[in-house]
PDB file of C-alpha atoms in Angstrom:
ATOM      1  CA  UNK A   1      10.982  -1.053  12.106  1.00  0.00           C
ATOM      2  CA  UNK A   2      14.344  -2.384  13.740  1.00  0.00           C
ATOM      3  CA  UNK A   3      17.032  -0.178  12.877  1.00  0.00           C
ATOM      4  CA  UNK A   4      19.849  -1.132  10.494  1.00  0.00           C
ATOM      5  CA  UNK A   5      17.299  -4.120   9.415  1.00  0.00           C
ATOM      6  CA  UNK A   6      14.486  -4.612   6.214  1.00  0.00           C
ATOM      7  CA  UNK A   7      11.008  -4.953   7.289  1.00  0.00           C
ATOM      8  CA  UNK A   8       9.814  -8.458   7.735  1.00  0.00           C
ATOM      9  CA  UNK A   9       6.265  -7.921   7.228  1.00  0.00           C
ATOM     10  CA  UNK A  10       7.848  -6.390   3.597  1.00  0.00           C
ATOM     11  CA  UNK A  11       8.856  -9.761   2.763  1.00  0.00           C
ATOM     12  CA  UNK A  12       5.720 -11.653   4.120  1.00  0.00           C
ATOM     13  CA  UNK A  13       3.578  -9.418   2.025  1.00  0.00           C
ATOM     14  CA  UNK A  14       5.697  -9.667  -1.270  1.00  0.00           C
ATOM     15  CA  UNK A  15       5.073 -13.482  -0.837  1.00  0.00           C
ATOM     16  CA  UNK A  16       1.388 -13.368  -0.909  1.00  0.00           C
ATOM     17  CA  UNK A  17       1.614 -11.374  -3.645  1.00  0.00           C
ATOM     18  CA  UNK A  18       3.716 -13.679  -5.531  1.00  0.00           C
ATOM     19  CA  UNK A  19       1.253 -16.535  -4.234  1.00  0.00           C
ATOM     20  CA  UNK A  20      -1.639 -14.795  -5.849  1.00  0.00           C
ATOM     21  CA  UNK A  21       0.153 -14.573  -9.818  1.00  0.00           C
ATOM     22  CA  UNK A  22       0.385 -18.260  -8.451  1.00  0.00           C
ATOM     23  CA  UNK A  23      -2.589 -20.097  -7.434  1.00  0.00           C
ATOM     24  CA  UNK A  24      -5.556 -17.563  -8.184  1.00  0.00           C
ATOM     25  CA  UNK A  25      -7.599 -17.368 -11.903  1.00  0.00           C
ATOM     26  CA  UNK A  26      -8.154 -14.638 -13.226  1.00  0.00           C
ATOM     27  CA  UNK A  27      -5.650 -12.183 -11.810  1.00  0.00           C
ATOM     28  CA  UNK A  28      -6.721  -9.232 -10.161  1.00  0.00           C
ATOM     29  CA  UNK A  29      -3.783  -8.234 -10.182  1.00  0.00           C
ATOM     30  CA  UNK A  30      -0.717  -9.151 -13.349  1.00  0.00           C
ATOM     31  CA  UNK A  31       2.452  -8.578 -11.299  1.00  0.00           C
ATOM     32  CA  UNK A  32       5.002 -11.311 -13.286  1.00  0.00           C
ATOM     33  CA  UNK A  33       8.078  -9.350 -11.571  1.00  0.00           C
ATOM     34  CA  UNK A  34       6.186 -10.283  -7.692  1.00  0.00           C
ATOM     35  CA  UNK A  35       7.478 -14.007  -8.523  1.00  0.00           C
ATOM     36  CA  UNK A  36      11.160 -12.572  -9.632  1.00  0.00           C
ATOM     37  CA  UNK A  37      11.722 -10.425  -6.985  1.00  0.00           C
ATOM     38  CA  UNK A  38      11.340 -13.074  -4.315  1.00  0.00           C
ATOM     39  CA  UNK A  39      13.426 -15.955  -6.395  1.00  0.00           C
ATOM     40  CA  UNK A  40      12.093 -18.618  -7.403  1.00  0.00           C
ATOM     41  CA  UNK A  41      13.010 -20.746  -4.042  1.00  0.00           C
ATOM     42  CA  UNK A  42      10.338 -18.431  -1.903  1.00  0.00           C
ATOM     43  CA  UNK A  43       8.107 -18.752  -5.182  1.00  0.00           C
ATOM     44  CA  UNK A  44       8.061 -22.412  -4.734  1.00  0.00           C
ATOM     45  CA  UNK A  45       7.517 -22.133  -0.782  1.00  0.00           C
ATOM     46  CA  UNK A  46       4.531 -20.184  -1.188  1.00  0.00           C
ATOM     47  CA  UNK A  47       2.790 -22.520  -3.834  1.00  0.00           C
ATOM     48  CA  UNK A  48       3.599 -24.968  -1.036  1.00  0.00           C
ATOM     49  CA  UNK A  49       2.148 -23.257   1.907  1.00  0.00           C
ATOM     50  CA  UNK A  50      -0.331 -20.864   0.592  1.00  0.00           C
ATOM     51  CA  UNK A  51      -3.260 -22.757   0.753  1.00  0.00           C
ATOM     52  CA  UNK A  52      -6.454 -22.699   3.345  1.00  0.00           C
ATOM     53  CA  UNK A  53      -8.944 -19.888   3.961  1.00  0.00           C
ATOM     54  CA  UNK A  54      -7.744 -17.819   5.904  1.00  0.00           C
ATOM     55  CA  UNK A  55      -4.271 -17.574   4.050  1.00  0.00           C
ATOM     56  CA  UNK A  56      -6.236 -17.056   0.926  1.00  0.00           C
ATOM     57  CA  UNK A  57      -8.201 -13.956   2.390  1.00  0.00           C
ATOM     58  CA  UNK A  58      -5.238 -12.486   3.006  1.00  0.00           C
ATOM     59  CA  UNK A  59      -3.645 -13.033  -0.302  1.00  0.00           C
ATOM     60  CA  UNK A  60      -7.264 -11.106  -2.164  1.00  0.00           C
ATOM     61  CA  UNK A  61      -6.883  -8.726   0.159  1.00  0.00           C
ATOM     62  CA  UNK A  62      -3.606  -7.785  -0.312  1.00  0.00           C
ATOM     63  CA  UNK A  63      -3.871  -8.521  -4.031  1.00  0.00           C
ATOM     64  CA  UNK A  64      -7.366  -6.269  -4.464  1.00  0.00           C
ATOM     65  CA  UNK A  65      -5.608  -3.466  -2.195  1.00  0.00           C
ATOM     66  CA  UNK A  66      -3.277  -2.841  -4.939  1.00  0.00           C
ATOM     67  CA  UNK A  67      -5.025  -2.981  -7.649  1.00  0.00           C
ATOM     68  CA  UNK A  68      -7.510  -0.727  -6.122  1.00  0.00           C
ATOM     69  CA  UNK A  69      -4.711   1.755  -5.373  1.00  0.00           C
ATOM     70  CA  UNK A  70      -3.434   1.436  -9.077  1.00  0.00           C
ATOM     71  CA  UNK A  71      -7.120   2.185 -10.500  1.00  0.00           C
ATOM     72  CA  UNK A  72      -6.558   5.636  -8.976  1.00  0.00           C
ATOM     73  CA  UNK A  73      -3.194   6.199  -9.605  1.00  0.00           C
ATOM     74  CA  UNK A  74      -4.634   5.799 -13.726  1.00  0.00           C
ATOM     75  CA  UNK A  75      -7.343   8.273 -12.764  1.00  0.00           C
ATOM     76  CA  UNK A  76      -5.479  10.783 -11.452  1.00  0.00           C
ATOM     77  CA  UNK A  77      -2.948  10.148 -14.350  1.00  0.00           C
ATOM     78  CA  UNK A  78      -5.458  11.280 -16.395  1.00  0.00           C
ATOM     79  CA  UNK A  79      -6.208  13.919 -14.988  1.00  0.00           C
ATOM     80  CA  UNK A  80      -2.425  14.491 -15.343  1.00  0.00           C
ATOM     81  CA  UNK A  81      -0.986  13.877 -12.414  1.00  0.00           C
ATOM     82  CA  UNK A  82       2.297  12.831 -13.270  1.00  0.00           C
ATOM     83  CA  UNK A  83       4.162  11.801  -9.942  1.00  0.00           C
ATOM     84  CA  UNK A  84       3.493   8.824  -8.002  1.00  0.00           C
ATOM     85  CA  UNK A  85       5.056   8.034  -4.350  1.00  0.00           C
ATOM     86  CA  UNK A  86       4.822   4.452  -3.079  1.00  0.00           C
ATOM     87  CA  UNK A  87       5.238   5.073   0.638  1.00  0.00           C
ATOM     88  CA  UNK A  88       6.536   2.081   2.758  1.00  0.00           C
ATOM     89  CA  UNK A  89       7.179   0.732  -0.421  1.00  0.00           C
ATOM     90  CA  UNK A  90       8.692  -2.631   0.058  1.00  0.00           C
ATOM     91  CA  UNK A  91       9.062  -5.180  -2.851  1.00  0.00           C
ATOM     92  CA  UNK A  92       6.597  -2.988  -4.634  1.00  0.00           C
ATOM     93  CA  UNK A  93       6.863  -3.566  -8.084  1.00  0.00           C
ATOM     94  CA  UNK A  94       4.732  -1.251  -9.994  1.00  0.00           C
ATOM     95  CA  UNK A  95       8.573   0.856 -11.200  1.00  0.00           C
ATOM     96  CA  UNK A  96       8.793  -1.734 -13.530  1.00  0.00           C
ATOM     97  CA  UNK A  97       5.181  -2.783 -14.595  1.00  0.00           C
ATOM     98  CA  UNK A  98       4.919   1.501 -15.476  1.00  0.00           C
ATOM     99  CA  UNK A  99       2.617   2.172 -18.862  1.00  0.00           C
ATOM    100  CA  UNK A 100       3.852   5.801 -18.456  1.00  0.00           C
ATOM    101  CA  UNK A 101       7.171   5.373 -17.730  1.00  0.00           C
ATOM    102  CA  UNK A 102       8.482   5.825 -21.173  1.00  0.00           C
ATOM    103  CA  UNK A 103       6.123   8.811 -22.297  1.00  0.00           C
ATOM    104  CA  UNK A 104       7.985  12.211 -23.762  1.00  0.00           C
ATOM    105  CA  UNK A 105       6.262  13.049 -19.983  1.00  0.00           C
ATOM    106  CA  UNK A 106       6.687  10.404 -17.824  1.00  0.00           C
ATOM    107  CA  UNK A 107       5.096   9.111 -14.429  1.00  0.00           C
ATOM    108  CA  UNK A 108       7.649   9.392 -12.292  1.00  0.00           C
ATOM    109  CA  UNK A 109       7.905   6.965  -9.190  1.00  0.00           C
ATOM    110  CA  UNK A 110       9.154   7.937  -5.968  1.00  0.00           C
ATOM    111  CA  UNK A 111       9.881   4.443  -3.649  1.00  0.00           C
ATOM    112  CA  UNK A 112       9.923   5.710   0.195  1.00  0.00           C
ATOM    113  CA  UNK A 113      11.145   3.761   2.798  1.00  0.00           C
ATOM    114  CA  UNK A 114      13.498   3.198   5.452  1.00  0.00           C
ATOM    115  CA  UNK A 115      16.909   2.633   4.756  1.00  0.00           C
ATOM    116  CA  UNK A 116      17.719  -0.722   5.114  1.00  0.00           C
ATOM    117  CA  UNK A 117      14.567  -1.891   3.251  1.00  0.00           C
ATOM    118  CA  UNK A 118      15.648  -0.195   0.174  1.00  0.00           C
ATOM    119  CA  UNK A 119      18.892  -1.218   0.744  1.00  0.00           C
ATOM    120  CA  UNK A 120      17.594  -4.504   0.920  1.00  0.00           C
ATOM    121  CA  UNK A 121      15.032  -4.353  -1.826  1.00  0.00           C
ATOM    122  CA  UNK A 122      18.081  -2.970  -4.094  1.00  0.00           C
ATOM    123  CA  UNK A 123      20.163  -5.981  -3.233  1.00  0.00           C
ATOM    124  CA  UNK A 124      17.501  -8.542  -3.897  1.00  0.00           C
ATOM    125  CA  UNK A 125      16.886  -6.668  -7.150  1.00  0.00           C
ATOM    126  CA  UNK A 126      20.762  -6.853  -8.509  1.00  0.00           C
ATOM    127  CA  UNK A 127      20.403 -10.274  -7.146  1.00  0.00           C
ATOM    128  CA  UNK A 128      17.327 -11.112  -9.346  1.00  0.00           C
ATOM    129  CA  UNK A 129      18.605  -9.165 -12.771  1.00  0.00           C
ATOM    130  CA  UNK A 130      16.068  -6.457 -12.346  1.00  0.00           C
ATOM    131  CA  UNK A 131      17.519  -3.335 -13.861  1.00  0.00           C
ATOM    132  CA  UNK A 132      16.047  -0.140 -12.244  1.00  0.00           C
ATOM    133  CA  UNK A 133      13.648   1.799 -14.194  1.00  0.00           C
ATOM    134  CA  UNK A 134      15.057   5.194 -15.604  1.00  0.00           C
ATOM    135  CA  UNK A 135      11.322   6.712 -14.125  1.00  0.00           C
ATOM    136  CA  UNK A 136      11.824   5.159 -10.766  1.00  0.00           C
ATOM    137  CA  UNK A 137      13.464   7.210  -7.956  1.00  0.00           C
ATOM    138  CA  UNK A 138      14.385   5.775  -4.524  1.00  0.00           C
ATOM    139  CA  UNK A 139      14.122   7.776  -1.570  1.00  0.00           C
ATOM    140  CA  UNK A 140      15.271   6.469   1.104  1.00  0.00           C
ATOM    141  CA  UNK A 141      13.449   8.584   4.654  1.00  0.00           C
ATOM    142  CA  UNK A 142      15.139   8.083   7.831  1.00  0.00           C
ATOM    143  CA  UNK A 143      12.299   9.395  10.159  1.00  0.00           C
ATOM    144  CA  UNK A 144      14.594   9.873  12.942  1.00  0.00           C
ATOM    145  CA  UNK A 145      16.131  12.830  11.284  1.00  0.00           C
ATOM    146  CA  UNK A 146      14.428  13.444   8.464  1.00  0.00           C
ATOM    147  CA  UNK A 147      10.324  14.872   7.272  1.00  0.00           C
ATOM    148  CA  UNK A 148       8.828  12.876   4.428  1.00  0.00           C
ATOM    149  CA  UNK A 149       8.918  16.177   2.753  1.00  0.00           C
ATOM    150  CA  UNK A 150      12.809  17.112   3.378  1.00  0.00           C
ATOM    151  CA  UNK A 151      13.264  12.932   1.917  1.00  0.00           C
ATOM    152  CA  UNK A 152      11.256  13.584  -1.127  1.00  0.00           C
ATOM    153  CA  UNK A 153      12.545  16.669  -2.002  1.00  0.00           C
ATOM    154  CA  UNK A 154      16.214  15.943  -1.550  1.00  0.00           C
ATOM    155  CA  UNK A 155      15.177  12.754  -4.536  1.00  0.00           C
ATOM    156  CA  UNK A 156      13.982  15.378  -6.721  1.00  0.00           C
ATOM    157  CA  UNK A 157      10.287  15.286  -5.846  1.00  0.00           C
ATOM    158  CA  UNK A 158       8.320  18.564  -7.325  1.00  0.00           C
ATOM    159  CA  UNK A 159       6.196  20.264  -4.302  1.00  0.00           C
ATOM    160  CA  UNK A 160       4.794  22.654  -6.738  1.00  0.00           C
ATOM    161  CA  UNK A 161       3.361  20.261  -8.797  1.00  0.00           C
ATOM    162  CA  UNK A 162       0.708  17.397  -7.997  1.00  0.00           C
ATOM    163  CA  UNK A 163       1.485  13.692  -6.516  1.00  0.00           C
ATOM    164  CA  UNK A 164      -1.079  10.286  -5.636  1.00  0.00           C
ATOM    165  CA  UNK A 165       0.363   7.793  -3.061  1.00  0.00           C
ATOM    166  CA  UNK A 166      -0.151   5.223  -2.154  1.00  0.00           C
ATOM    167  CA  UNK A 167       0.228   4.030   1.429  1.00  0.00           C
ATOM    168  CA  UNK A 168      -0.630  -0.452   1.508  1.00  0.00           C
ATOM    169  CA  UNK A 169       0.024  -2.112   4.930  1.00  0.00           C
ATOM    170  CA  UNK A 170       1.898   1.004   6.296  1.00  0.00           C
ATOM    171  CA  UNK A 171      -0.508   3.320   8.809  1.00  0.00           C
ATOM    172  CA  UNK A 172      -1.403   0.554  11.428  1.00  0.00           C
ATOM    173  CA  UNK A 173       2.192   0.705  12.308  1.00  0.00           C
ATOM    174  CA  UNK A 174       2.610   4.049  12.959  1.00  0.00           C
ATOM    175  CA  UNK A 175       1.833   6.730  15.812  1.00  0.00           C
ATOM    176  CA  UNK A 176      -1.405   9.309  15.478  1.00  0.00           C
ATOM    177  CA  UNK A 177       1.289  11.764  14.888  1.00  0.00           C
ATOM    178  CA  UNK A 178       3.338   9.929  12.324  1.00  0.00           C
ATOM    179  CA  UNK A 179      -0.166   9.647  10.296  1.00  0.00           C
ATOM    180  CA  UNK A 180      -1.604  13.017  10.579  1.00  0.00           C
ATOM    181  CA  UNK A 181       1.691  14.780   9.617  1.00  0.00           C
ATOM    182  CA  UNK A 182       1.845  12.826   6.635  1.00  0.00           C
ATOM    183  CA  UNK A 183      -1.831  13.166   5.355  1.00  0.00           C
ATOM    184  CA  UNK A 184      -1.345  16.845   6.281  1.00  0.00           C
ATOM    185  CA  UNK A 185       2.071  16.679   3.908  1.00  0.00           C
ATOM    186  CA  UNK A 186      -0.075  15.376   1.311  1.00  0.00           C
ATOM    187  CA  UNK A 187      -2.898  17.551   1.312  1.00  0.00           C
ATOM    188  CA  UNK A 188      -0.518  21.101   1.180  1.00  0.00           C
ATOM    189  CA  UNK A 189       0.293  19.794  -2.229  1.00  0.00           C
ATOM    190  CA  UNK A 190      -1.092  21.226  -5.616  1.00  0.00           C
ATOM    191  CA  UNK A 191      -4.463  20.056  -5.936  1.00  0.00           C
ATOM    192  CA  UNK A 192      -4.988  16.891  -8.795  1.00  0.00           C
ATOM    193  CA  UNK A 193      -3.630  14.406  -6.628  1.00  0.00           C
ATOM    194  CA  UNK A 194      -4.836  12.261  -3.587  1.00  0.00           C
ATOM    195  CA  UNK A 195      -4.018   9.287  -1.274  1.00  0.00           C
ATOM    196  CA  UNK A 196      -5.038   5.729  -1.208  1.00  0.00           C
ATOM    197  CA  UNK A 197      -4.051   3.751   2.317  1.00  0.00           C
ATOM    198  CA  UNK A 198      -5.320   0.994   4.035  1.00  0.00           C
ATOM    199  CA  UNK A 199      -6.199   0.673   7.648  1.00  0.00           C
ATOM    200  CA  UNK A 200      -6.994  -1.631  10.985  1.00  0.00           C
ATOM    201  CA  UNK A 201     -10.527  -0.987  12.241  1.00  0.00           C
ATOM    202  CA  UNK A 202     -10.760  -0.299  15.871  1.00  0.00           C
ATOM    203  CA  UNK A 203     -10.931  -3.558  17.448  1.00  0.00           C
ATOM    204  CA  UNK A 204     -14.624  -2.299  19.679  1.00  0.00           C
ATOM    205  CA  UNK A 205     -16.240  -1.607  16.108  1.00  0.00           C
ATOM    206  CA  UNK A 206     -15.234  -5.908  14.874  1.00  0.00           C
ATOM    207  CA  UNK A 207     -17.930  -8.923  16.012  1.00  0.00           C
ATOM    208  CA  UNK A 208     -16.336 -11.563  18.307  1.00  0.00           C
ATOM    209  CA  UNK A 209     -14.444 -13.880  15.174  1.00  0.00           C
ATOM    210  CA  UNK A 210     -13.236 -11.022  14.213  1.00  0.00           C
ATOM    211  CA  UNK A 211     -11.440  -9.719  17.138  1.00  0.00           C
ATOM    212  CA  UNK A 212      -9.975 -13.224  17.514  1.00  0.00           C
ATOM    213  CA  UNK A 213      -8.437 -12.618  13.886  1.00  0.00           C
ATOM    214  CA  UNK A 214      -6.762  -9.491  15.085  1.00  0.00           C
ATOM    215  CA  UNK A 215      -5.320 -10.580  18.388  1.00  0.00           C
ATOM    216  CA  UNK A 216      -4.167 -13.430  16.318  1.00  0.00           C
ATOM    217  CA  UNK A 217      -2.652 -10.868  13.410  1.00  0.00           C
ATOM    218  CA  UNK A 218      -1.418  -8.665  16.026  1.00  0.00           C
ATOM    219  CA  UNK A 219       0.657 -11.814  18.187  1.00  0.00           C
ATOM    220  CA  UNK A 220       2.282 -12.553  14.848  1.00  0.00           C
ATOM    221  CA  UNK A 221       3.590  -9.108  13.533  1.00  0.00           C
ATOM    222  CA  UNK A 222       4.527  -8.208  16.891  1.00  0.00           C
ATOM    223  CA  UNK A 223       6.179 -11.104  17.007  1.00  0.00           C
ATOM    224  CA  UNK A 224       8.391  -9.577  14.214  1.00  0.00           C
ATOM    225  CA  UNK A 225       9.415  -6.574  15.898  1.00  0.00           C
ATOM    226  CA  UNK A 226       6.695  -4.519  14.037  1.00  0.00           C
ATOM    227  CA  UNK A 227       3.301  -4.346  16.407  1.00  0.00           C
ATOM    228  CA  UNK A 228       0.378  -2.590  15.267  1.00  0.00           C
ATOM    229  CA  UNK A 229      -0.259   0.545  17.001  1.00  0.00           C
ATOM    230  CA  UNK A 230      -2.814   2.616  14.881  1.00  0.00           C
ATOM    231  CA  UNK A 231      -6.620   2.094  14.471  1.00  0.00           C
ATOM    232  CA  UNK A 232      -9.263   3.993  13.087  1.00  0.00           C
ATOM    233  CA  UNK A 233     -12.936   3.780  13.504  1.00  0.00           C
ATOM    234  CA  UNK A 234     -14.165   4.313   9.586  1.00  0.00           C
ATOM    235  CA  UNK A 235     -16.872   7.053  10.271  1.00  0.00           C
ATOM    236  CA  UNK A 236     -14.347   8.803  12.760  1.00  0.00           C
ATOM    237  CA  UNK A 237     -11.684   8.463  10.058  1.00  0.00           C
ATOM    238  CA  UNK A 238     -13.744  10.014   7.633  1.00  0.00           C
ATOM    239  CA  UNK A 239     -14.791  12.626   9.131  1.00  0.00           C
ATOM    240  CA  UNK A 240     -10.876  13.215  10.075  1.00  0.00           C
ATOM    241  CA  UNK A 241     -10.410  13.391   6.386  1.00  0.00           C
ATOM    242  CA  UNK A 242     -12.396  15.890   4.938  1.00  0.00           C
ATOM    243  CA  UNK A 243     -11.167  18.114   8.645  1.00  0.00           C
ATOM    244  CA  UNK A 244      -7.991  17.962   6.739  1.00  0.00           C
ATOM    245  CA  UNK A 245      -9.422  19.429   3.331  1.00  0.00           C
ATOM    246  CA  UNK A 246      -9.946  16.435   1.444  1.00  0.00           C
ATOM    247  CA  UNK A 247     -12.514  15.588  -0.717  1.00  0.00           C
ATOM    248  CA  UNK A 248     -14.074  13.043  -2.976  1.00  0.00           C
ATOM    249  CA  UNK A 249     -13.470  10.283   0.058  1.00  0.00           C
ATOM    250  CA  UNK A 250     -14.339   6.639  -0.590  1.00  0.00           C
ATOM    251  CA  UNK A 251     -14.050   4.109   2.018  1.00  0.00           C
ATOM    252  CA  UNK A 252     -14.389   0.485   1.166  1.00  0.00           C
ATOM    253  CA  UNK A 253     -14.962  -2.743   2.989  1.00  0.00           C
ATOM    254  CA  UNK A 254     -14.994  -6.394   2.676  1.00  0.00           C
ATOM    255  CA  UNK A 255     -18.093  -6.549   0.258  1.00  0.00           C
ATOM    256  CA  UNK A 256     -17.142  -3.492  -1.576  1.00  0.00           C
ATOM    257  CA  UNK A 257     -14.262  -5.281  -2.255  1.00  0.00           C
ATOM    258  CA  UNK A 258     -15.964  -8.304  -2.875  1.00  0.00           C
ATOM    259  CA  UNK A 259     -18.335  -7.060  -5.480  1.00  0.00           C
ATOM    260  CA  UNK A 260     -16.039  -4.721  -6.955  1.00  0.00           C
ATOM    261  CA  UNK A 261     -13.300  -7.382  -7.685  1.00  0.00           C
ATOM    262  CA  UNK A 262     -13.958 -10.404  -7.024  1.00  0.00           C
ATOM    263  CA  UNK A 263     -17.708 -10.865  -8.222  1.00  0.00           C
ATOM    264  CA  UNK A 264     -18.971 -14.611  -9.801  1.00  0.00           C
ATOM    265  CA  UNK A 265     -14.966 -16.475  -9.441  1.00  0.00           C
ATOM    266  CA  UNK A 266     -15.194 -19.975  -9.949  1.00  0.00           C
ATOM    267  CA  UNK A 267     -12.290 -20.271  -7.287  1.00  0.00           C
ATOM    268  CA  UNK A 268     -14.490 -18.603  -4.243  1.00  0.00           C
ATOM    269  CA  UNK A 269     -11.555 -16.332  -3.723  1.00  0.00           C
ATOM    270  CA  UNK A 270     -12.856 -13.732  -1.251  1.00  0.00           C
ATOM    271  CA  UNK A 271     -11.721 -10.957   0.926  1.00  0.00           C
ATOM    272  CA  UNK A 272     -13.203 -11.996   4.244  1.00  0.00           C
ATOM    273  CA  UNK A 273     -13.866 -10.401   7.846  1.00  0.00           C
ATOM    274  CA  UNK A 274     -13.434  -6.545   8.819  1.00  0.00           C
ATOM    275  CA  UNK A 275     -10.432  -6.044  10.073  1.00  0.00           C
ATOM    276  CA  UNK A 276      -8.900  -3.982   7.421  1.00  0.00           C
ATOM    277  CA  UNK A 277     -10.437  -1.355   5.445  1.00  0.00           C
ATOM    278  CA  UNK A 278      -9.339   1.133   2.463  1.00  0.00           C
ATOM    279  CA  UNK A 279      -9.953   4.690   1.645  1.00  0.00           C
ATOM    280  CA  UNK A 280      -9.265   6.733  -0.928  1.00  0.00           C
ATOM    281  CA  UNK A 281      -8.918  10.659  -0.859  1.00  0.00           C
ATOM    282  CA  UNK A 282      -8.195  13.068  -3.462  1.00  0.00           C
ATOM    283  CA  UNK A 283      -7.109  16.795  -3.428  1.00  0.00           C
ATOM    284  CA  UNK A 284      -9.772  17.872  -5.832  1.00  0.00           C
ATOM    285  CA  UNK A 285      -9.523  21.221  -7.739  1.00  0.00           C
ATOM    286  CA  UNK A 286     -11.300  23.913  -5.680  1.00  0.00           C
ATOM    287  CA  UNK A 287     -13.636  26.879  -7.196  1.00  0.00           C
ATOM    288  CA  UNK A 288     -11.332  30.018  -6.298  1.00  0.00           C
TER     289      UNK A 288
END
């Protein structure tokens, strides 16, 4: 992130989104407010552009990474959880697409992000006539001077009681440190909950077409002032995981993905190559 500016890769990924309520049939993912919160100029741009193979890998796999993550968040809901943090949330819409937001006990939705995102975001959504959602809850985390714990509590977030977040096209930005101290945040809390992030696979685990794909990712977001930094090898990361006291882990691929989601389209629309990976984690009840 620059300071005092919104993340560009924020906007980029809002887009595809939009582009998938767009050009793809089915959905795998209903998001009507995705094409509203970018206007309908950028709407138009993207029917205009989004087109080709590799830009429609991109757009499953950003549209299957969120509906995976919101498939837990309802399973941990029923399990009732009842507070959900979007972390690096971005143009995230899921505030106002909430089927427990109006419940005598509500899901509650925690945004986190950087300043001048949400700053931005809140802009764009006065801009658009998007009221915010009475369950939705920004919290704005400088991480200069603040803990993702000391930002969440000061919005009203309950540490004593259980949380999922989700974490989409966040932790290959950040430092070992910045990752670890927030999985370890997550894990001290109440157990019911979990995590759902994606990741980039270390680039010496990829086959040759592969790697060109991620040198060819990585030129373009560094050339938007927000290089990649973190990369995980899946067994590795795994492992890391249940070191840190979490259980029930799933870790899904391209044809995991694929078969899950995406099985018998008419379209072909397919999540392709192995750069990017998702696991899920949950802080499962323990036998005292």
């Amino acid at each position: 992130m620059n300071e005092g500016r919104p993340s560009r890769t924020a906007q980029r990924v809002a887009v595809r989104r939009a582009a998938h309520q767009l050009l793809d049939r089915p959905l795998i993912l209903n998001d009507p407010f995705a094409l509203k919160i970018i206007g309908a100029d950028a709407a138009a741009a993207t029917a205009a552009k989004a087109e080709g193979r590799v830009s429609s890998s991109f757009r499953a796999f950003m549209a299957v990474r969120s509906r995976y993550s919101e498939d837990e968040l309802a399973a941990c809901v029923a399990r009732g959880v009842r507070q959900y943090v979007v972390l690096g949330a971005g143009l995230d819409t899921f505030a106002w697409r909430n089927p427990w937001g109006d419940l005598s006990d509500p899901v509650r939705v925690f945004e986190v992000d950087f300043p001048a995102t949400q700053h931005w975001k809140r802009q764009r959504l006065a801009n658009v006539g998007m009221g915010e959602p009475a369950s939705l809850t920004f919290a704005p985390v400088d991480f200069e001077s603040q803990t993702l714990a000391d930002g969440l509590r000061a919005a009203g977030f309950r540490t004593d009681q259980p949380a999922y977040f989700s974490w989409l096209g966040v932790t290959m930005y950040l430092t070992r440190e910045a990752f670890e101290s927030t999985v370890r945040f997550i894990g001290s809390l109440p157990p019911g909950g979990g995590v759902t992030f994606d990741y980039a696979v270390e680039r010496s685990e990829l086959g040759v077409f592969e790697k060109l794909a991620l040198d060819h990712l990585g030129k373009k977001v560094a050339s938007l002032g927000e290089p990649f930094q973190l990369f995980f090898r899946p067994a590795e990361l795994r492992e890391a995981m249940s070191g840190m006291g979490f259980t029930n882990i799933e870790d899904v691929g391209r044809d995991e993905l694929n078969a899950r989601y995406l099985k018998d389209r008419a379209d072909g629309l397919r999540v392709r190559g192995g750069i990017g990976r998702i696991l899920r984690a949950r802080n499962e009840f323990r036998a005292s």
